[in-house]
C-alpha cells in the first residue's frame, strides 16, 4: 500500500478535479504492474496498473490489487473500475480508504464482494486521505480545502509598512511555496496584492503539466486590465458591485467575472467557497495580504495555514492577519499543529484551524 501511495503522489499535479489514486498489482510476492490516475477523462489507477502488467507480460487473474481509494462503481468520464477489476479476475482488493463521493461511498466494495472478491478496507487510510484532503472536503462539505500561505519573520511580520516584502524568506522556501501552488486546483488572492505586487500567481519554480486556476477577490472590480494575473486569460474575478463595461472587457480578454455580494457590499466568501466546490475545485491555495487573510479566517473559510518563518525579527511592520483582538483569550482563533519542518534556513509550519 505504501508503494501504491507513492504512485498516487506521483499524480499530484494532474488529476484535478478527480482524486489522486495509485494502484499496485501483486501475486505471490511479485509486482505485476502499477499505475496512477491520469488527467480527467483518461484511465484511472486500476486500469493503468492492469495495462502496465500486460505490457510486462503478466496475467493479472488471481492477483491482489492494492488501491489507495475505493474503486469507483459509477459511469463518469470512464467506466467503473470495480467492474474492470471483476472482469480481470482479480482475487483480492486491499483499499486504503472509502471514497467520499456519494456516487460510490461503499458501493464499489459491495460490487467487488458480490463478485466473490476478498476486500480489505482501511489500510493506511490516514495518508491516503491526506493525499486527497481537498477531494474529501469537496465531497463532504461541498467546498474546497483552503490552504492559506504566508511568509513572515519570527515576530510575525510579512512586509514593511510601505509594502516591501522581497524577500523575507529564502529561495528554498519560495520554491517550496510553488510546489504547494502546483498541487492546488486554484490560487486565490485579493485586489490589494494585485495592486501592490502585480503578481503572476502561476507556478514557475517547479515543473507542472498544468497551471492552477487564478482567482482575484475584487469587490469593486478595480483590477487593471493589464495586470499580470490576467495574462493568458482564464482568471476568475469575484466582485460585489457590477460594472458592466469593465466586466465585458474582462470577459473579452478570456476571463470570467462572478458577482457574489454580501450584505456589507463585500464579496460573500462562504458563498464563494460553495461556488468553487460546484466548479470542481478541490484544493484552494490563498496567497493574499493581511486584510483578505483576516476575512478568510473571520468567515471560517480557511482550513489550514502554510506558514514559512524566517529566522529574523523585523519590528514595527505589517502583520499576518487583519483581525480584531478578542475580548478574552478563550475566544482566540485556535489551530492545531499538523507538521513542522525545515526548508532551507526557514521553518515551514502547517497548522489547521479549529473553528
mmCIF file with all atom_site columns, C-alpha atoms in Angstrom, residues 9-136:
data_model
loop_
_atom_site.group_PDB
_atom_site.id
_atom_site.type_symbol
_atom_site.label_atom_id
_atom_site.label_alt_id
_atom_site.label_comp_id
_atom_site.label_asym_id
_atom_site.label_entity_id
_atom_site.label_seq_id
_atom_site.pdbx_PDB_ins_code
_atom_site.Cartn_x
_atom_site.Cartn_y
_atom_site.Cartn_z
_atom_site.occupancy
_atom_site.B_iso_or_equiv
_atom_site.pdbx_formal_charge
_atom_site.auth_seq_id
_atom_site.auth_comp_id
_atom_site.auth_asym_id
_atom_site.auth_atom_id
_atom_site.pdbx_PDB_model_num
ATOM 1   C CA . UNK A 1 9   ? 1.562   11.033  -5.024  1.00 0.00 ? 9   UNK A CA 1
ATOM 2   C CA . UNK A 1 10  ? 3.157   10.954  -8.475  1.00 0.00 ? 10  UNK A CA 1
ATOM 3   C CA . UNK A 1 11  ? -0.200  12.124  -9.859  1.00 0.00 ? 11  UNK A CA 1
ATOM 4   C CA . UNK A 1 12  ? -0.220  15.148  -7.519  1.00 0.00 ? 12  UNK A CA 1
ATOM 5   C CA . UNK A 1 13  ? -0.448  17.800  -10.252 1.00 0.00 ? 13  UNK A CA 1
ATOM 6   C CA . UNK A 1 14  ? -2.571  16.092  -12.929 1.00 0.00 ? 14  UNK A CA 1
ATOM 7   C CA . UNK A 1 15  ? -5.819  14.567  -11.668 1.00 0.00 ? 15  UNK A CA 1
ATOM 8   C CA . UNK A 1 16  ? -7.978  17.545  -10.677 1.00 0.00 ? 16  UNK A CA 1
ATOM 9   C CA . UNK A 1 17  ? -10.950 17.504  -10.228 1.00 0.00 ? 17  UNK A CA 1
ATOM 10  C CA . UNK A 1 18  ? -10.554 13.760  -9.679  1.00 0.00 ? 18  UNK A CA 1
ATOM 11  C CA . UNK A 1 19  ? -8.731  12.322  -6.650  1.00 0.00 ? 19  UNK A CA 1
ATOM 12  C CA . UNK A 1 20  ? -5.091  11.184  -6.753  1.00 0.00 ? 20  UNK A CA 1
ATOM 13  C CA . UNK A 1 21  ? -5.156  7.388   -6.721  1.00 0.00 ? 21  UNK A CA 1
ATOM 14  C CA . UNK A 1 22  ? -2.465  4.736   -7.001  1.00 0.00 ? 22  UNK A CA 1
ATOM 15  C CA . UNK A 1 23  ? -2.827  1.015   -7.668  1.00 0.00 ? 23  UNK A CA 1
ATOM 16  C CA . UNK A 1 24  ? -0.325  -1.833  -7.364  1.00 0.00 ? 24  UNK A CA 1
ATOM 17  C CA . UNK A 1 25  ? -0.965  -5.419  -8.537  1.00 0.00 ? 25  UNK A CA 1
ATOM 18  C CA . UNK A 1 26  ? 0.843   -8.253  -6.744  1.00 0.00 ? 26  UNK A CA 1
ATOM 19  C CA . UNK A 1 27  ? 0.786   -12.053 -6.910  1.00 0.00 ? 27  UNK A CA 1
ATOM 20  C CA . UNK A 1 28  ? 2.944   -14.423 -4.852  1.00 0.00 ? 28  UNK A CA 1
ATOM 21  C CA . UNK A 1 29  ? 5.121   -11.533 -3.716  1.00 0.00 ? 29  UNK A CA 1
ATOM 22  C CA . UNK A 1 30  ? 5.809   -10.379 -7.289  1.00 0.00 ? 30  UNK A CA 1
ATOM 23  C CA . UNK A 1 31  ? 4.929   -6.902  -8.528  1.00 0.00 ? 31  UNK A CA 1
ATOM 24  C CA . UNK A 1 32  ? 2.895   -7.357  -11.695 1.00 0.00 ? 32  UNK A CA 1
ATOM 25  C CA . UNK A 1 33  ? 2.012   -3.778  -12.538 1.00 0.00 ? 33  UNK A CA 1
ATOM 26  C CA . UNK A 1 34  ? 1.374   -0.327  -11.106 1.00 0.00 ? 34  UNK A CA 1
ATOM 27  C CA . UNK A 1 35  ? -0.288  2.907   -12.129 1.00 0.00 ? 35  UNK A CA 1
ATOM 28  C CA . UNK A 1 36  ? -1.964  6.122   -11.060 1.00 0.00 ? 36  UNK A CA 1
ATOM 29  C CA . UNK A 1 37  ? -4.975  8.151   -12.102 1.00 0.00 ? 37  UNK A CA 1
ATOM 30  C CA . UNK A 1 38  ? -4.440  10.104  -15.309 1.00 0.00 ? 38  UNK A CA 1
ATOM 31  C CA . UNK A 1 39  ? -5.951  13.514  -16.188 1.00 0.00 ? 39  UNK A CA 1
ATOM 32  C CA . UNK A 1 40  ? -9.751  13.738  -16.152 1.00 0.00 ? 40  UNK A CA 1
ATOM 33  C CA . UNK A 1 41  ? -11.309 11.634  -18.868 1.00 0.00 ? 41  UNK A CA 1
ATOM 34  C CA . UNK A 1 42  ? -8.357  9.264   -19.084 1.00 0.00 ? 42  UNK A CA 1
ATOM 35  C CA . UNK A 1 43  ? -7.640  5.945   -17.369 1.00 0.00 ? 43  UNK A CA 1
ATOM 36  C CA . UNK A 1 44  ? -7.924  5.535   -13.608 1.00 0.00 ? 44  UNK A CA 1
ATOM 37  C CA . UNK A 1 45  ? -5.213  3.918   -11.495 1.00 0.00 ? 45  UNK A CA 1
ATOM 38  C CA . UNK A 1 46  ? -6.642  0.378   -11.615 1.00 0.00 ? 46  UNK A CA 1
ATOM 39  C CA . UNK A 1 47  ? -6.860  0.363   -15.411 1.00 0.00 ? 47  UNK A CA 1
ATOM 40  C CA . UNK A 1 48  ? -3.364  1.844   -15.659 1.00 0.00 ? 48  UNK A CA 1
ATOM 41  C CA . UNK A 1 49  ? -1.952  -0.860  -13.377 1.00 0.00 ? 49  UNK A CA 1
ATOM 42  C CA . UNK A 1 50  ? -3.569  -3.663  -15.391 1.00 0.00 ? 50  UNK A CA 1
ATOM 43  C CA . UNK A 1 51  ? -2.268  -2.180  -18.638 1.00 0.00 ? 51  UNK A CA 1
ATOM 44  C CA . UNK A 1 52  ? 1.200   -1.941  -17.094 1.00 0.00 ? 52  UNK A CA 1
ATOM 45  C CA . UNK A 1 53  ? 1.024   -5.621  -16.097 1.00 0.00 ? 53  UNK A CA 1
ATOM 46  C CA . UNK A 1 54  ? 0.048   -6.629  -19.625 1.00 0.00 ? 54  UNK A CA 1
ATOM 47  C CA . UNK A 1 55  ? 2.952   -4.639  -21.058 1.00 0.00 ? 55  UNK A CA 1
ATOM 48  C CA . UNK A 1 56  ? 5.274   -6.525  -18.686 1.00 0.00 ? 56  UNK A CA 1
ATOM 49  C CA . UNK A 1 57  ? 3.832   -9.826  -19.919 1.00 0.00 ? 57  UNK A CA 1
ATOM 50  C CA . UNK A 1 58  ? 1.952   -10.669 -16.693 1.00 0.00 ? 58  UNK A CA 1
ATOM 51  C CA . UNK A 1 59  ? -1.561  -12.068 -16.394 1.00 0.00 ? 59  UNK A CA 1
ATOM 52  C CA . UNK A 1 60  ? -3.463  -10.470 -13.525 1.00 0.00 ? 60  UNK A CA 1
ATOM 53  C CA . UNK A 1 61  ? -6.044  -13.196 -12.828 1.00 0.00 ? 61  UNK A CA 1
ATOM 54  C CA . UNK A 1 62  ? -5.790  -14.238 -9.200  1.00 0.00 ? 62  UNK A CA 1
ATOM 55  C CA . UNK A 1 63  ? -3.725  -11.180 -8.234  1.00 0.00 ? 63  UNK A CA 1
ATOM 56  C CA . UNK A 1 64  ? -4.185  -8.794  -5.325  1.00 0.00 ? 64  UNK A CA 1
ATOM 57  C CA . UNK A 1 65  ? -4.840  -5.131  -6.083  1.00 0.00 ? 65  UNK A CA 1
ATOM 58  C CA . UNK A 1 66  ? -3.722  -2.505  -3.560  1.00 0.00 ? 66  UNK A CA 1
ATOM 59  C CA . UNK A 1 67  ? -5.691  0.675   -4.230  1.00 0.00 ? 67  UNK A CA 1
ATOM 60  C CA . UNK A 1 68  ? -5.404  3.951   -2.315  1.00 0.00 ? 68  UNK A CA 1
ATOM 61  C CA . UNK A 1 69  ? -9.091  4.835   -2.815  1.00 0.00 ? 69  UNK A CA 1
ATOM 62  C CA . UNK A 1 70  ? -12.149 2.638   -3.185  1.00 0.00 ? 70  UNK A CA 1
ATOM 63  C CA . UNK A 1 71  ? -12.601 1.605   -6.868  1.00 0.00 ? 71  UNK A CA 1
ATOM 64  C CA . UNK A 1 72  ? -15.371 3.631   -8.463  1.00 0.00 ? 72  UNK A CA 1
ATOM 65  C CA . UNK A 1 73  ? -18.706 1.977   -9.193  1.00 0.00 ? 73  UNK A CA 1
ATOM 66  C CA . UNK A 1 74  ? -20.337 4.544   -11.443 1.00 0.00 ? 74  UNK A CA 1
ATOM 67  C CA . UNK A 1 75  ? -20.038 5.728   -15.021 1.00 0.00 ? 75  UNK A CA 1
ATOM 68  C CA . UNK A 1 76  ? -18.418 9.148   -15.185 1.00 0.00 ? 76  UNK A CA 1
ATOM 69  C CA . UNK A 1 77  ? -15.970 10.077  -17.911 1.00 0.00 ? 77  UNK A CA 1
ATOM 70  C CA . UNK A 1 78  ? -14.720 6.479   -17.716 1.00 0.00 ? 78  UNK A CA 1
ATOM 71  C CA . UNK A 1 79  ? -16.383 3.099   -16.932 1.00 0.00 ? 79  UNK A CA 1
ATOM 72  C CA . UNK A 1 80  ? -16.450 1.764   -13.352 1.00 0.00 ? 80  UNK A CA 1
ATOM 73  C CA . UNK A 1 81  ? -13.088 0.490   -12.111 1.00 0.00 ? 81  UNK A CA 1
ATOM 74  C CA . UNK A 1 82  ? -14.810 -2.052  -9.844  1.00 0.00 ? 82  UNK A CA 1
ATOM 75  C CA . UNK A 1 83  ? -16.227 -3.745  -12.955 1.00 0.00 ? 83  UNK A CA 1
ATOM 76  C CA . UNK A 1 84  ? -12.796 -3.726  -14.615 1.00 0.00 ? 84  UNK A CA 1
ATOM 77  C CA . UNK A 1 85  ? -11.257 -5.497  -11.609 1.00 0.00 ? 85  UNK A CA 1
ATOM 78  C CA . UNK A 1 86  ? -14.029 -8.108  -11.615 1.00 0.00 ? 86  UNK A CA 1
ATOM 79  C CA . UNK A 1 87  ? -13.661 -8.725  -15.363 1.00 0.00 ? 87  UNK A CA 1
ATOM 80  C CA . UNK A 1 88  ? -9.887  -9.121  -14.989 1.00 0.00 ? 88  UNK A CA 1
ATOM 81  C CA . UNK A 1 89  ? -10.281 -11.888 -12.401 1.00 0.00 ? 89  UNK A CA 1
ATOM 82  C CA . UNK A 1 90  ? -8.631  -10.037 -9.505  1.00 0.00 ? 90  UNK A CA 1
ATOM 83  C CA . UNK A 1 91  ? -8.873  -12.274 -6.422  1.00 0.00 ? 91  UNK A CA 1
ATOM 84  C CA . UNK A 1 92  ? -8.351  -9.724  -3.646  1.00 0.00 ? 92  UNK A CA 1
ATOM 85  C CA . UNK A 1 93  ? -8.576  -5.941  -3.307  1.00 0.00 ? 93  UNK A CA 1
ATOM 86  C CA . UNK A 1 94  ? -6.967  -4.019  -0.452  1.00 0.00 ? 94  UNK A CA 1
ATOM 87  C CA . UNK A 1 95  ? -8.374  -0.484  -0.127  1.00 0.00 ? 95  UNK A CA 1
ATOM 88  C CA . UNK A 1 96  ? -6.814  2.360   1.836   1.00 0.00 ? 96  UNK A CA 1
ATOM 89  C CA . UNK A 1 97  ? -9.921  4.490   2.311   1.00 0.00 ? 97  UNK A CA 1
ATOM 90  C CA . UNK A 1 98  ? -13.565 4.556   1.259   1.00 0.00 ? 98  UNK A CA 1
ATOM 91  C CA . UNK A 1 99  ? -14.490 7.005   -1.499  1.00 0.00 ? 99  UNK A CA 1
ATOM 92  C CA . UNK A 1 100 ? -16.403 10.001  -0.044  1.00 0.00 ? 100 UNK A CA 1
ATOM 93  C CA . UNK A 1 101 ? -18.170 10.570  -3.372  1.00 0.00 ? 101 UNK A CA 1
ATOM 94  C CA . UNK A 1 102 ? -21.863 9.741   -2.712  1.00 0.00 ? 102 UNK A CA 1
ATOM 95  C CA . UNK A 1 103 ? -21.960 8.082   -6.148  1.00 0.00 ? 103 UNK A CA 1
ATOM 96  C CA . UNK A 1 104 ? -19.516 5.494   -4.757  1.00 0.00 ? 104 UNK A CA 1
ATOM 97  C CA . UNK A 1 105 ? -19.376 5.588   -0.906  1.00 0.00 ? 105 UNK A CA 1
ATOM 98  C CA . UNK A 1 106 ? -19.006 1.848   -0.345  1.00 0.00 ? 106 UNK A CA 1
ATOM 99  C CA . UNK A 1 107 ? -20.814 0.685   -3.469  1.00 0.00 ? 107 UNK A CA 1
ATOM 100 C CA . UNK A 1 108 ? -17.542 -0.127  -5.211  1.00 0.00 ? 108 UNK A CA 1
ATOM 101 C CA . UNK A 1 109 ? -16.546 -2.529  -2.455  1.00 0.00 ? 109 UNK A CA 1
ATOM 102 C CA . UNK A 1 110 ? -20.055 -4.005  -2.390  1.00 0.00 ? 110 UNK A CA 1
ATOM 103 C CA . UNK A 1 111 ? -19.776 -4.733  -6.102  1.00 0.00 ? 111 UNK A CA 1
ATOM 104 C CA . UNK A 1 112 ? -16.396 -6.410  -5.605  1.00 0.00 ? 112 UNK A CA 1
ATOM 105 C CA . UNK A 1 113 ? -17.645 -8.556  -2.719  1.00 0.00 ? 113 UNK A CA 1
ATOM 106 C CA . UNK A 1 114 ? -20.760 -9.522  -4.679  1.00 0.00 ? 114 UNK A CA 1
ATOM 107 C CA . UNK A 1 115 ? -18.445 -10.886 -7.377  1.00 0.00 ? 115 UNK A CA 1
ATOM 108 C CA . UNK A 1 116 ? -16.633 -13.058 -4.810  1.00 0.00 ? 116 UNK A CA 1
ATOM 109 C CA . UNK A 1 117 ? -13.574 -10.831 -4.430  1.00 0.00 ? 117 UNK A CA 1
ATOM 110 C CA . UNK A 1 118 ? -11.974 -10.655 -0.974  1.00 0.00 ? 118 UNK A CA 1
ATOM 111 C CA . UNK A 1 119 ? -11.921 -6.985  0.116   1.00 0.00 ? 119 UNK A CA 1
ATOM 112 C CA . UNK A 1 120 ? -9.894  -5.444  2.951   1.00 0.00 ? 120 UNK A CA 1
ATOM 113 C CA . UNK A 1 121 ? -10.517 -1.840  3.983   1.00 0.00 ? 121 UNK A CA 1
ATOM 114 C CA . UNK A 1 122 ? -8.763  0.902   5.976   1.00 0.00 ? 122 UNK A CA 1
ATOM 115 C CA . UNK A 1 123 ? -5.118  0.122   5.257   1.00 0.00 ? 123 UNK A CA 1
ATOM 116 C CA . UNK A 1 124 ? -3.097  3.357   5.655   1.00 0.00 ? 124 UNK A CA 1
ATOM 117 C CA . UNK A 1 125 ? -6.328  5.333   5.435   1.00 0.00 ? 125 UNK A CA 1
ATOM 118 C CA . UNK A 1 126 ? -4.796  8.448   7.027   1.00 0.00 ? 126 UNK A CA 1
ATOM 119 C CA . UNK A 1 127 ? -2.059  9.050   4.440   1.00 0.00 ? 127 UNK A CA 1
ATOM 120 C CA . UNK A 1 128 ? -4.493  8.216   1.630   1.00 0.00 ? 128 UNK A CA 1
ATOM 121 C CA . UNK A 1 129 ? -6.977  10.784  2.891   1.00 0.00 ? 129 UNK A CA 1
ATOM 122 C CA . UNK A 1 130 ? -4.253  13.423  3.267   1.00 0.00 ? 130 UNK A CA 1
ATOM 123 C CA . UNK A 1 131 ? -3.305  12.985  -0.399  1.00 0.00 ? 131 UNK A CA 1
ATOM 124 C CA . UNK A 1 132 ? -6.876  13.897  -1.318  1.00 0.00 ? 132 UNK A CA 1
ATOM 125 C CA . UNK A 1 133 ? -7.846  16.232  1.502   1.00 0.00 ? 133 UNK A CA 1
ATOM 126 C CA . UNK A 1 134 ? -9.384  18.667  -0.974  1.00 0.00 ? 134 UNK A CA 1
ATOM 127 C CA . UNK A 1 135 ? -11.434 15.969  -2.710  1.00 0.00 ? 135 UNK A CA 1
ATOM 128 C CA . UNK A 1 136 ? -12.747 14.770  0.658   1.00 0.00 ? 136 UNK A CA 1
#
